[in-house]
């Protein structure tokens, strides 16, 4: 929002330059985010919080400046006619230069009107001498409707000084009537609207909800179907405006307009917001009404608009303002306890300082009887945001200056609660980092197609997704992972190792569930590059798949081994997006914990991945149910170990798992390790079988092993291998 | 012809002198020869190795072979010789070997770098911030990404139909129309719902730090992402003041950005805090000068300050929602704060495009190793 510095200064004699003014305003929360232009053309780029509609205009900002500097705010001069009651005494008050807040003066009369509203509980009707009637049918939606008829106006361009001011705050000049309304909005904040009086049918304005089937063409030229919840302005026959949002096309001011009805009303924030939202409209008027306009300002705004119209377009007022009041806006006094100011702010502000701040902001304070200092605080009509004691405390803090409060540290009671999963996730993460995987973070959304391919659980669908490709919450980390891998491969980065730790989302009936997962991926290039020379088992020519698979398997095992678990079991029931025979599932106590392996060629093709990709998915939620492995020291061996190699031919159906189990079955306590060293297929090895070189290491904790006992164990191992169908090679 | 220890027949002082001189001259000659690490080890072993080194041989061939009457003299000489040889060998080894083209390595060749993984800059930044508050005695709390309207808005004092809801472009879950509004599901737009969830579970006092993912309906561009990260904090006790809020955050910023970091607060509006503030920290890129050398500092737009978080005293209306669990706003007070991690990480590492964080580009990620 842009405001003109010079325009602000029209209402307050700011004792500092524009740069300093901007800083000072910012320090009290009336934020000036930027300054452009120079001299009379200086423009402040403002950022005003949603709770401060009163400051979304020049007069409102001037009011804040006056409060900050403790100087007088000038009244807005108007010679226009006022509502009958105000015209008796209010006009004079408005012109008093000592009056800090003219709108408040207008508002302060509202008390005397309560009888009017009370007399017309369901419907408020007012009319001036002209016989034009204002009917407020919906008093929830419209508390007050002030109108003024101006006759004999010549519609023309606005005078230069007015148009250029509007231009300064990014407003386009239209004609003198529309500009008068807009100028007043930017000057003192109250939205108004000008109708072509002669196009209003039946000599009356009705504020009511729309009827089903009614339509309205708004100023933007859009034909709108109205709903029975829309708050509208109607004449005797039809809707003529969306109340507080936008006027109607058919009753707008044109070159031909001669007679004008000015609307200056107070509409209910929720009613305006709902209407605006329903029609996808956001206007300067709706922005202010939604946030709460000044109930006491309708008459002043109406007078200012009519005055400006007449200044440039001539004409004359017909009678005085018609002021229909359906209900009073109740701004009950708020009790302020000085003790609470101290409790919240922690600073011993003196009572007189507190009172001075609030008075400068337009609050009236009346001391309450009692032992502790307490005040009954009357809220000015433009501050609909102040309803509670804490709101007043904030005002005190704001004007005192946040940075003038001393920094302190609280003394705490109570202890610290450790989340056990934090340490587990940290361990898994540091393991993956050490294994060379780069940590990645991908977006939470996936497409329908990805969900079908990679998720086995019901999906979570968004009502208003950013795009069709991002319409679901991820049910798996894998789609995001593959997208990132592809991103790298497409940019010539072949060596990719990535991991992501995060939640996936599952739809469960009416609710949802979130589950922790770990996913990592490595390209074949990366696995090959990082393959330790001694780690290569498969000596067959042109067949690297076995060791690449073992490589990703080892990484899975590294992560899982940080946790206490029984022996891991592997089976081949991995998901369909893995290549069968080159992927596996890991189970602990029969429950699946992870799956990993080579990505299915179809997925590789569909994803346009330029090389083989190995991936692993770990159910972190399940993993974290296991405690972290307790580390216990095992005494180091004092006696030398003995190694023995065995070379066997096995039929393909014999797995290493079988070989290992057979050897374990021998229960040789001195067998320290047993594993494969080389595997070979093809060449001299018959099809359907493979050659494997196995190595056993024997070692004792209490003695040097004798040749004969090692020979005995070796023979027993050979015998077991032969039982499995193995043939020992020379 | 390399020197070998002679067997002595003549143990007269003159003969011994000759043998010692011969040995020392051989040592001198060998000491002068250049050598790489292997050669130097061989040289040391040849002279000093316990098993069959020259000194050991002297013991065997000279001392042990000496006739009884010469033993004392030979013993003294051998001992003196041993000390001298040891000293000379060590001295020779300490001398830098002369460089030689054929044996020394090209030490300018790049080292072999075994791959190590890099922490994601956002997670790393988030952990750093959480760590600061853990050190201050805060517990870590977490909550779901898919939230109800109640926790994300209502209990945080965003009434239905309040314009403040517009400031958080919310992503809603589909098929929620039939539910009561407060039960309707959405993607949390901030980590603040965890404040309510924690206060429902724990009676005061409470002090928690809440890291997490949040989502908003912001199309991705250089400075926006529909998913980003926040760290939230909440402290509630019987005695918490606005000064405590300021002091705590000032301390945290000094812990994060160095002891010279300064903070400034200015009024702001959040429905769930009052008074509310935005906090600025002196620019950690330019140190608050607004300049980098003679160039303007872009991250702080030359102001010397960077807006880093929103904070405030917990609004009494928020406490009303958990009053039954000991949070009577007349008895307890508290402060809350929340900051966007992605932006802080962007500033800290000098990124100009937020999207880099979420592409998994290895060339980018490796820079944080």
CSV table of N, CA, C and O in Angstrom, one decimal, chain A residues 26-29 31 33 50-51 273-274 337 343-344 388 390-391 394 398 402-403 405-408 410-414 416-417 429 433 436-439 441-442 444 460-464 466 487-488 491 505 510 512 514 530, chain B residues 115 117-120 139 144-146 161-163 166 170-174 179 205 207 215 217-219 226-227 237 239 241-244 246-248 265-267 269 274-277 315 317 329-330 332 358 360-363 365:
chain,number,residue,atom,x,y,z
A,26,UNK,N,7.7,3.0,11.6
A,26,UNK,CA,8.0,1.6,11.6
A,26,UNK,C,8.2,1.1,13.0
A,26,UNK,O,7.8,0.0,13.3
A,27,UNK,N,8.8,1.9,13.8
A,27,UNK,CA,9.1,1.4,15.2
A,27,UNK,C,7.9,1.2,16.0
A,27,UNK,O,7.9,0.5,17.0
A,28,UNK,N,6.7,1.8,15.6
A,28,UNK,CA,5.5,1.6,16.3
A,28,UNK,C,4.6,0.7,15.5
A,28,UNK,O,3.4,0.6,15.8
A,29,UNK,N,5.1,0.0,14.5
A,29,UNK,CA,4.3,-1.1,13.9
A,29,UNK,C,3.6,-0.6,12.6
A,29,UNK,O,2.9,-1.3,12.0
A,31,UNK,N,4.5,0.1,9.5
A,31,UNK,CA,5.7,-0.2,8.8
A,31,UNK,C,5.9,0.5,7.5
A,31,UNK,O,5.0,0.3,6.6
A,33,UNK,N,8.0,0.1,4.4
A,33,UNK,CA,9.0,-0.8,3.9
A,33,UNK,C,9.9,-0.2,2.9
A,33,UNK,O,10.9,-0.8,2.6
A,50,UNK,N,-3.2,-6.7,9.4
A,50,UNK,CA,-4.7,-6.9,9.2
A,50,UNK,C,-5.5,-6.4,10.3
A,50,UNK,O,-6.7,-6.1,10.2
A,51,UNK,N,-4.9,-6.2,11.5
A,51,UNK,CA,-5.6,-5.7,12.6
A,51,UNK,C,-5.7,-4.2,12.7
A,51,UNK,O,-6.3,-3.6,13.6
A,273,UNK,N,-16.7,-10.1,4.0
A,273,UNK,CA,-15.7,-11.0,3.6
A,273,UNK,C,-16.3,-12.2,2.9
A,273,UNK,O,-15.7,-12.7,1.9
A,274,UNK,N,-17.4,-12.7,3.4
A,274,UNK,CA,-18.0,-13.9,2.7
A,274,UNK,C,-18.5,-13.5,1.3
A,274,UNK,O,-18.3,-14.3,0.4
A,337,UNK,N,-5.5,-3.0,34.3
A,337,UNK,CA,-4.8,-3.1,35.6
A,337,UNK,C,-3.3,-2.8,35.4
A,337,UNK,O,-2.7,-3.5,34.6
A,343,UNK,N,3.2,-7.3,34.7
A,343,UNK,CA,3.3,-8.8,34.6
A,343,UNK,C,3.7,-9.2,33.2
A,343,UNK,O,4.5,-10.1,33.0
A,344,UNK,N,3.1,-8.6,32.2
A,344,UNK,CA,3.3,-9.0,30.8
A,344,UNK,C,4.6,-8.4,30.2
A,344,UNK,O,5.3,-9.1,29.5
A,388,UNK,N,-9.6,-6.0,24.5
A,388,UNK,CA,-9.2,-6.6,25.8
A,388,UNK,C,-8.0,-5.9,26.4
A,388,UNK,O,-7.4,-5.1,25.8
A,390,UNK,N,-5.2,-7.0,27.2
A,390,UNK,CA,-3.9,-7.3,26.5
A,390,UNK,C,-3.7,-6.4,25.3
A,390,UNK,O,-2.6,-6.1,25.0
A,391,UNK,N,-4.8,-6.1,24.7
A,391,UNK,CA,-4.7,-5.2,23.5
A,391,UNK,C,-4.2,-3.8,23.9
A,391,UNK,O,-3.4,-3.2,23.2
A,394,UNK,N,-0.5,-4.1,24.7
A,394,UNK,CA,0.3,-4.0,23.5
A,394,UNK,C,0.5,-2.6,23.0
A,394,UNK,O,1.6,-2.2,22.5
A,398,UNK,N,4.0,-0.9,22.4
A,398,UNK,CA,4.3,-0.4,21.0
A,398,UNK,C,4.8,1.1,21.0
A,398,UNK,O,5.7,1.4,20.4
A,402,UNK,N,9.5,-1.1,21.6
A,402,UNK,CA,9.9,-2.5,21.9
A,402,UNK,C,11.3,-2.5,22.3
A,402,UNK,O,11.7,-3.3,23.2
A,403,UNK,N,12.1,-1.7,21.6
A,403,UNK,CA,13.6,-1.8,21.9
A,403,UNK,C,14.0,-1.1,23.2
A,403,UNK,O,15.2,-1.1,23.6
A,405,UNK,N,12.7,-1.9,26.0
A,405,UNK,CA,12.5,-2.8,27.1
A,405,UNK,C,13.8,-3.6,27.3
A,405,UNK,O,14.5,-4.0,26.3
A,406,UNK,N,14.2,-3.8,28.6
A,406,UNK,CA,15.5,-4.5,28.8
A,406,UNK,C,15.4,-6.0,28.4
A,406,UNK,O,14.3,-6.6,28.6
A,407,UNK,N,16.5,-6.5,27.9
A,407,UNK,CA,16.5,-7.9,27.6
A,407,UNK,C,16.8,-8.7,28.9
A,407,UNK,O,17.8,-8.4,29.6
A,408,UNK,N,15.9,-9.7,29.2
A,408,UNK,CA,16.2,-10.5,30.4
A,408,UNK,C,16.1,-12.0,30.0
A,408,UNK,O,15.5,-12.3,28.9
A,410,UNK,N,14.5,-15.7,31.3
A,410,UNK,CA,13.6,-16.2,32.3
A,410,UNK,C,14.3,-17.2,33.2
A,410,UNK,O,15.2,-17.9,32.8
A,411,UNK,N,13.9,-17.2,34.5
A,411,UNK,CA,14.3,-18.4,35.3
A,411,UNK,C,13.3,-19.4,35.1
A,411,UNK,O,12.1,-19.2,35.1
A,412,UNK,N,13.8,-20.6,34.9
A,412,UNK,CA,12.9,-21.7,34.5
A,412,UNK,C,12.7,-22.7,35.6
A,412,UNK,O,13.6,-23.0,36.4
A,413,UNK,N,11.5,-23.3,35.6
A,413,UNK,CA,11.3,-24.5,36.4
A,413,UNK,C,11.0,-25.6,35.5
A,413,UNK,O,10.7,-25.4,34.3
A,414,UNK,N,11.0,-26.9,36.0
A,414,UNK,CA,10.7,-28.0,35.1
A,414,UNK,C,11.9,-28.5,34.4
A,414,UNK,O,12.9,-27.9,34.3
A,416,UNK,N,13.7,-31.3,31.1
A,416,UNK,CA,13.8,-31.5,29.7
A,416,UNK,C,13.3,-32.9,29.3
A,416,UNK,O,13.6,-33.8,30.0
A,417,UNK,N,12.4,-32.9,28.3
A,417,UNK,CA,11.9,-34.2,27.9
A,417,UNK,C,12.6,-34.6,26.6
A,417,UNK,O,12.6,-33.9,25.6
A,429,UNK,N,21.0,-41.1,10.1
A,429,UNK,CA,21.4,-40.0,9.2
A,429,UNK,C,22.9,-40.0,9.1
A,429,UNK,O,23.5,-39.9,8.0
A,433,UNK,N,25.3,-40.5,5.8
A,433,UNK,CA,26.3,-39.4,5.4
A,433,UNK,C,27.7,-40.1,5.3
A,433,UNK,O,28.4,-39.8,4.3
A,436,UNK,N,28.5,-41.9,2.2
A,436,UNK,CA,28.7,-41.1,1.0
A,436,UNK,C,27.4,-40.7,0.4
A,436,UNK,O,27.4,-40.2,-0.7
A,437,UNK,N,26.3,-40.8,1.0
A,437,UNK,CA,25.0,-40.4,0.5
A,437,UNK,C,24.8,-38.9,0.8
A,437,UNK,O,25.0,-38.5,2.0
A,438,UNK,N,24.4,-38.1,-0.1
A,438,UNK,CA,24.1,-36.7,0.1
A,438,UNK,C,22.7,-36.6,0.6
A,438,UNK,O,21.8,-37.2,0.0
A,439,UNK,N,22.5,-35.7,1.6
A,439,UNK,CA,21.1,-35.6,2.1
A,439,UNK,C,20.3,-34.7,1.1
A,439,UNK,O,20.8,-33.6,0.7
A,441,UNK,N,16.2,-33.2,0.1
A,441,UNK,CA,14.8,-32.9,0.6
A,441,UNK,C,14.0,-32.6,-0.7
A,441,UNK,O,14.3,-31.8,-1.5
A,442,UNK,N,12.9,-33.4,-0.8
A,442,UNK,CA,12.1,-33.2,-2.0
A,442,UNK,C,10.7,-32.8,-1.5
A,442,UNK,O,10.4,-32.8,-0.3
A,444,UNK,N,6.6,-32.6,-1.0
A,444,UNK,CA,5.7,-33.6,-0.4
A,444,UNK,C,4.7,-34.1,-1.4
A,444,UNK,O,3.9,-34.9,-1.0
A,460,UNK,N,-3.6,-39.5,0.1
A,460,UNK,CA,-4.2,-38.3,0.6
A,460,UNK,C,-4.3,-37.3,-0.5
A,460,UNK,O,-3.3,-36.9,-1.1
A,461,UNK,N,-5.5,-36.8,-0.8
A,461,UNK,CA,-5.7,-36.0,-1.9
A,461,UNK,C,-5.9,-34.5,-1.5
A,461,UNK,O,-6.6,-34.3,-0.5
A,462,UNK,N,-5.3,-33.6,-2.2
A,462,UNK,CA,-5.5,-32.2,-1.9
A,462,UNK,C,-6.7,-31.6,-2.6
A,462,UNK,O,-7.0,-32.0,-3.8
A,463,UNK,N,-7.4,-30.7,-2.0
A,463,UNK,CA,-8.6,-30.1,-2.6
A,463,UNK,C,-8.2,-29.0,-3.6
A,463,UNK,O,-8.8,-28.8,-4.6
A,464,UNK,N,-7.1,-28.3,-3.2
A,464,UNK,CA,-6.7,-27.2,-4.1
A,464,UNK,C,-5.2,-27.3,-4.4
A,464,UNK,O,-4.4,-26.5,-4.0
A,466,UNK,N,-1.4,-27.4,-6.2
A,466,UNK,CA,-0.8,-26.4,-7.1
A,466,UNK,C,-0.9,-26.8,-8.5
A,466,UNK,O,-0.9,-25.9,-9.4
A,487,UNK,N,17.1,-35.8,-12.4
A,487,UNK,CA,17.5,-34.4,-12.5
A,487,UNK,C,19.1,-34.4,-12.7
A,487,UNK,O,19.6,-33.7,-13.5
A,488,UNK,N,19.7,-35.2,-11.9
A,488,UNK,CA,21.2,-35.2,-11.9
A,488,UNK,C,21.7,-35.9,-13.2
A,488,UNK,O,22.6,-35.3,-13.9
A,491,UNK,N,21.7,-33.8,-16.2
A,491,UNK,CA,22.7,-32.7,-16.2
A,491,UNK,C,24.1,-33.2,-16.2
A,491,UNK,O,25.0,-32.5,-15.9
A,505,UNK,N,2.5,-40.0,3.7
A,505,UNK,CA,1.1,-39.7,4.2
A,505,UNK,C,0.2,-40.8,3.7
A,505,UNK,O,0.3,-41.2,2.5
A,510,UNK,N,-11.5,-41.5,7.2
A,510,UNK,CA,-11.7,-40.1,7.2
A,510,UNK,C,-10.5,-39.3,7.7
A,510,UNK,O,-10.4,-38.2,7.4
A,512,UNK,N,-6.0,-39.3,8.5
A,512,UNK,CA,-4.8,-39.6,7.8
A,512,UNK,C,-3.7,-40.0,8.9
A,512,UNK,O,-3.9,-39.9,10.1
A,514,UNK,N,0.7,-40.4,9.3
A,514,UNK,CA,2.1,-40.0,8.8
A,514,UNK,C,3.1,-41.0,9.3
A,514,UNK,O,3.1,-41.3,10.5
A,530,UNK,N,32.8,-46.5,-6.2
A,530,UNK,CA,33.2,-46.6,-4.8
A,530,UNK,C,33.4,-48.1,-4.4
A,530,UNK,O,33.5,-48.3,-3.2
B,115,UNK,N,34.3,-40.6,-1.2
B,115,UNK,CA,33.1,-39.8,-1.1
B,115,UNK,C,32.5,-39.8,0.4
B,115,UNK,O,32.5,-40.9,1.0
B,117,UNK,N,29.1,-38.1,2.4
B,117,UNK,CA,27.8,-37.4,2.2
B,117,UNK,C,27.8,-36.1,2.8
B,117,UNK,O,28.4,-35.8,3.8
B,118,UNK,N,26.9,-35.2,2.2
B,118,UNK,CA,26.8,-33.8,2.8
B,118,UNK,C,25.4,-33.6,3.4
B,118,UNK,O,24.5,-34.1,2.9
B,119,UNK,N,25.4,-33.0,4.5
B,119,UNK,CA,24.1,-32.6,5.2
B,119,UNK,C,23.4,-31.6,4.3
B,119,UNK,O,24.0,-30.7,3.7
B,120,UNK,N,22.1,-31.8,4.2
B,120,UNK,CA,21.3,-30.8,3.5
B,120,UNK,C,21.4,-29.5,4.3
B,120,UNK,O,21.2,-29.4,5.5
B,139,UNK,N,12.9,-28.6,25.3
B,139,UNK,CA,12.7,-30.0,24.8
B,139,UNK,C,12.2,-29.9,23.3
B,139,UNK,O,11.6,-28.9,22.9
B,144,UNK,N,2.0,-33.4,13.6
B,144,UNK,CA,1.7,-33.8,12.2
B,144,UNK,C,1.7,-32.7,11.2
B,144,UNK,O,1.4,-31.5,11.6
B,145,UNK,N,2.0,-33.0,10.0
B,145,UNK,CA,2.0,-32.1,8.9
B,145,UNK,C,0.5,-31.8,8.5
B,145,UNK,O,0.1,-30.7,8.1
B,146,UNK,N,-0.3,-32.9,8.5
B,146,UNK,CA,-1.7,-32.8,8.2
B,146,UNK,C,-2.4,-32.5,9.5
B,146,UNK,O,-2.4,-33.3,10.4
B,161,UNK,N,-13.5,-17.1,9.2
B,161,UNK,CA,-13.8,-15.9,8.4
B,161,UNK,C,-12.9,-14.7,8.8
B,161,UNK,O,-13.3,-13.5,8.6
B,162,UNK,N,-11.8,-14.9,9.4
B,162,UNK,CA,-10.9,-13.8,9.8
B,162,UNK,C,-9.9,-13.5,8.7
B,162,UNK,O,-9.4,-14.5,8.1
B,163,UNK,N,-9.7,-12.3,8.3
B,163,UNK,CA,-8.8,-12.0,7.2
B,163,UNK,C,-7.4,-12.5,7.4
B,163,UNK,O,-6.7,-12.7,6.5
B,166,UNK,N,-6.2,-15.3,5.4
B,166,UNK,CA,-5.8,-15.0,4.0
B,166,UNK,C,-4.3,-14.9,3.9
B,166,UNK,O,-3.7,-15.1,2.8
B,170,UNK,N,-3.6,-21.6,2.2
B,170,UNK,CA,-3.7,-22.9,2.8
B,170,UNK,C,-4.0,-23.9,1.8
B,170,UNK,O,-4.8,-23.7,0.9
B,171,UNK,N,-3.3,-25.1,1.9
B,171,UNK,CA,-3.7,-26.2,1.1
B,171,UNK,C,-4.6,-27.1,1.9
B,171,UNK,O,-4.2,-27.5,3.0
B,172,UNK,N,-5.8,-27.4,1.3
B,172,UNK,CA,-6.7,-28.2,2.0
B,172,UNK,C,-6.8,-29.6,1.5
B,172,UNK,O,-6.5,-29.8,0.3
B,173,UNK,N,-7.2,-30.5,2.3
B,173,UNK,CA,-7.4,-31.9,1.8
B,173,UNK,C,-8.7,-32.0,1.2
B,173,UNK,O,-9.7,-31.2,1.5
B,174,UNK,N,-8.8,-32.9,0.2
B,174,UNK,CA,-10.1,-33.0,-0.5
B,174,UNK,C,-11.1,-33.8,0.3
B,174,UNK,O,-10.8,-34.4,1.3
B,179,UNK,N,-17.5,-32.5,7.1
B,179,UNK,CA,-17.0,-32.4,8.5
B,179,UNK,C,-17.3,-31.1,9.1
B,179,UNK,O,-17.3,-30.1,8.4
B,205,UNK,N,5.1,-25.8,33.8
B,205,UNK,CA,5.8,-25.0,32.8
B,205,UNK,C,6.1,-25.8,31.6
B,205,UNK,O,6.3,-27.0,31.7
B,207,UNK,N,8.6,-25.5,27.9
B,207,UNK,CA,9.5,-24.8,27.0
B,207,UNK,C,9.9,-25.8,25.9
B,207,UNK,O,10.6,-26.8,26.2
B,215,UNK,N,3.5,-26.2,4.7
B,215,UNK,CA,3.1,-26.1,3.3
B,215,UNK,C,2.2,-24.9,3.1
B,215,UNK,O,1.3,-24.6,4.0
B,217,UNK,N,0.0,-22.7,-0.3
B,217,UNK,CA,-0.3,-22.7,-1.7
B,217,UNK,C,0.5,-21.6,-2.4
B,217,UNK,O,-0.1,-20.7,-3.0
B,218,UNK,N,1.8,-21.7,-2.4
B,218,UNK,CA,2.6,-20.8,-3.1
B,218,UNK,C,3.4,-21.5,-4.3
B,218,UNK,O,4.2,-22.3,-4.0
B,219,UNK,N,3.1,-21.1,-5.5
B,219,UNK,CA,3.8,-21.7,-6.6
B,219,UNK,C,5.3,-21.5,-6.5
B,219,UNK,O,5.7,-20.4,-6.0
B,226,UNK,N,6.1,-24.2,-2.2
B,226,UNK,CA,4.9,-24.7,-1.5
B,226,UNK,C,5.2,-25.5,-0.2
B,226,UNK,O,4.4,-25.7,0.6
B,227,UNK,N,6.5,-25.9,-0.1
B,227,UNK,CA,6.9,-26.6,1.1
B,227,UNK,C,8.1,-25.9,1.7
B,227,UNK,O,9.0,-25.5,0.9
B,237,UNK,N,5.3,-20.1,31.7
B,237,UNK,CA,5.6,-20.3,33.1
B,237,UNK,C,4.8,-19.2,33.8
B,237,UNK,O,4.1,-18.5,33.2
B,239,UNK,N,6.0,-16.7,35.2
B,239,UNK,CA,6.7,-15.4,35.3
B,239,UNK,C,7.3,-14.9,34.0
B,239,UNK,O,8.3,-14.1,34.0
B,241,UNK,N,8.0,-12.8,30.8
B,241,UNK,CA,7.7,-11.4,30.4
B,241,UNK,C,8.2,-11.1,28.9
B,241,UNK,O,8.9,-11.9,28.4
B,242,UNK,N,7.7,-10.0,28.4
B,242,UNK,CA,8.2,-9.5,27.1
B,242,UNK,C,9.7,-9.3,27.1
B,242,UNK,O,10.3,-9.6,26.1
B,243,UNK,N,10.2,-8.9,28.2
B,243,UNK,CA,11.7,-8.8,28.3
B,243,UNK,C,12.4,-10.1,28.2
B,243,UNK,O,13.5,-10.2,27.6
B,244,UNK,N,11.8,-11.2,28.7
B,244,UNK,CA,12.3,-12.5,28.6
B,244,UNK,C,12.3,-13.0,27.2
B,244,UNK,O,13.3,-13.6,26.7
B,246,UNK,N,12.5,-11.1,24.5
B,246,UNK,CA,13.6,-10.4,23.9
B,246,UNK,C,15.0,-10.9,24.2
B,246,UNK,O,15.8,-11.1,23.4
B,247,UNK,N,15.2,-11.1,25.5
B,247,UNK,CA,16.5,-11.6,26.0
B,247,UNK,C,16.8,-13.0,25.5
B,247,UNK,O,17.9,-13.2,25.1
B,248,UNK,N,15.8,-13.9,25.4
B,248,UNK,CA,16.0,-15.2,25.0
B,248,UNK,C,16.4,-15.2,23.5
B,248,UNK,O,17.4,-15.9,23.1
B,265,UNK,N,13.5,-5.2,17.6
B,265,UNK,CA,12.2,-5.7,17.6
B,265,UNK,C,11.2,-4.6,17.1
B,265,UNK,O,11.4,-3.4,17.5
B,266,UNK,N,10.3,-4.9,16.3
B,266,UNK,CA,9.3,-3.9,16.0
B,266,UNK,C,7.9,-4.5,16.0
B,266,UNK,O,7.7,-5.7,15.7
B,267,UNK,N,6.9,-3.7,16.3
B,267,UNK,CA,5.5,-4.3,16.4
B,267,UNK,C,5.0,-4.9,15.1
B,267,UNK,O,5.4,-4.5,14.0
B,269,UNK,N,1.7,-8.1,13.8
B,269,UNK,CA,0.5,-8.7,14.2
B,269,UNK,C,0.4,-10.1,13.9
B,269,UNK,O,0.7,-10.6,12.7
B,274,UNK,N,0.3,-11.5,21.5
B,274,UNK,CA,0.0,-10.1,21.8
B,274,UNK,C,0.7,-9.8,23.1
B,274,UNK,O,0.4,-10.4,24.1
B,275,UNK,N,1.6,-8.8,23.1
B,275,UNK,CA,2.1,-8.1,21.9
B,275,UNK,C,2.8,-9.0,21.0
B,275,UNK,O,3.4,-9.9,21.4
B,276,UNK,N,2.8,-8.6,19.7
B,276,UNK,CA,3.5,-9.3,18.7
B,276,UNK,C,4.6,-8.5,18.1
B,276,UNK,O,4.6,-7.3,18.1
B,277,UNK,N,5.7,-9.2,17.7
B,277,UNK,CA,6.8,-8.5,17.1
B,277,UNK,C,7.5,-9.2,16.0
B,277,UNK,O,7.3,-10.4,15.9
B,315,UNK,N,-1.1,-15.1,23.2
B,315,UNK,CA,-2.3,-14.4,23.4
B,315,UNK,C,-3.2,-15.1,24.4
B,315,UNK,O,-3.3,-16.3,24.4
B,317,UNK,N,-6.2,-15.5,24.5
B,317,UNK,CA,-7.2,-16.3,23.8
B,317,UNK,C,-6.7,-17.7,23.5
B,317,UNK,O,-7.5,-18.7,23.5
B,329,UNK,N,-4.8,-17.8,31.9
B,329,UNK,CA,-4.1,-16.6,31.4
B,329,UNK,C,-3.8,-15.6,32.5
B,329,UNK,O,-3.0,-14.7,32.4
B,330,UNK,N,-4.6,-15.7,33.6
B,330,UNK,CA,-4.4,-14.8,34.7
B,330,UNK,C,-3.2,-15.3,35.6
B,330,UNK,O,-2.7,-14.5,36.4
B,332,UNK,N,-0.6,-17.7,34.2
B,332,UNK,CA,0.7,-18.0,33.5
B,332,UNK,C,0.8,-17.0,32.3
B,332,UNK,O,-0.2,-16.4,31.9
B,358,UNK,N,15.5,-28.1,-3.3
B,358,UNK,CA,14.6,-29.2,-3.4
B,358,UNK,C,14.8,-30.0,-4.7
B,358,UNK,O,14.0,-30.8,-5.1
B,360,UNK,N,17.7,-31.8,-5.4
B,360,UNK,CA,18.6,-32.9,-5.1
B,360,UNK,C,19.9,-32.9,-6.1
B,360,UNK,O,20.5,-33.9,-6.3
B,361,UNK,N,20.2,-31.7,-6.6
B,361,UNK,CA,21.3,-31.6,-7.5
B,361,UNK,C,22.6,-31.9,-6.7
B,361,UNK,O,23.0,-31.1,-5.8
B,362,UNK,N,23.3,-32.9,-7.1
B,362,UNK,CA,24.5,-33.3,-6.3
B,362,UNK,C,25.6,-32.3,-6.4
B,362,UNK,O,26.3,-32.0,-5.4
B,363,UNK,N,25.7,-31.6,-7.5
B,363,UNK,CA,26.7,-30.5,-7.6
B,363,UNK,C,26.4,-29.4,-6.6
B,363,UNK,O,27.3,-28.7,-6.1
B,365,UNK,N,24.5,-30.0,-3.6
B,365,UNK,CA,24.5,-30.6,-2.2
B,365,UNK,C,26.0,-30.8,-1.8
B,365,UNK,O,26.3,-30.6,-0.6
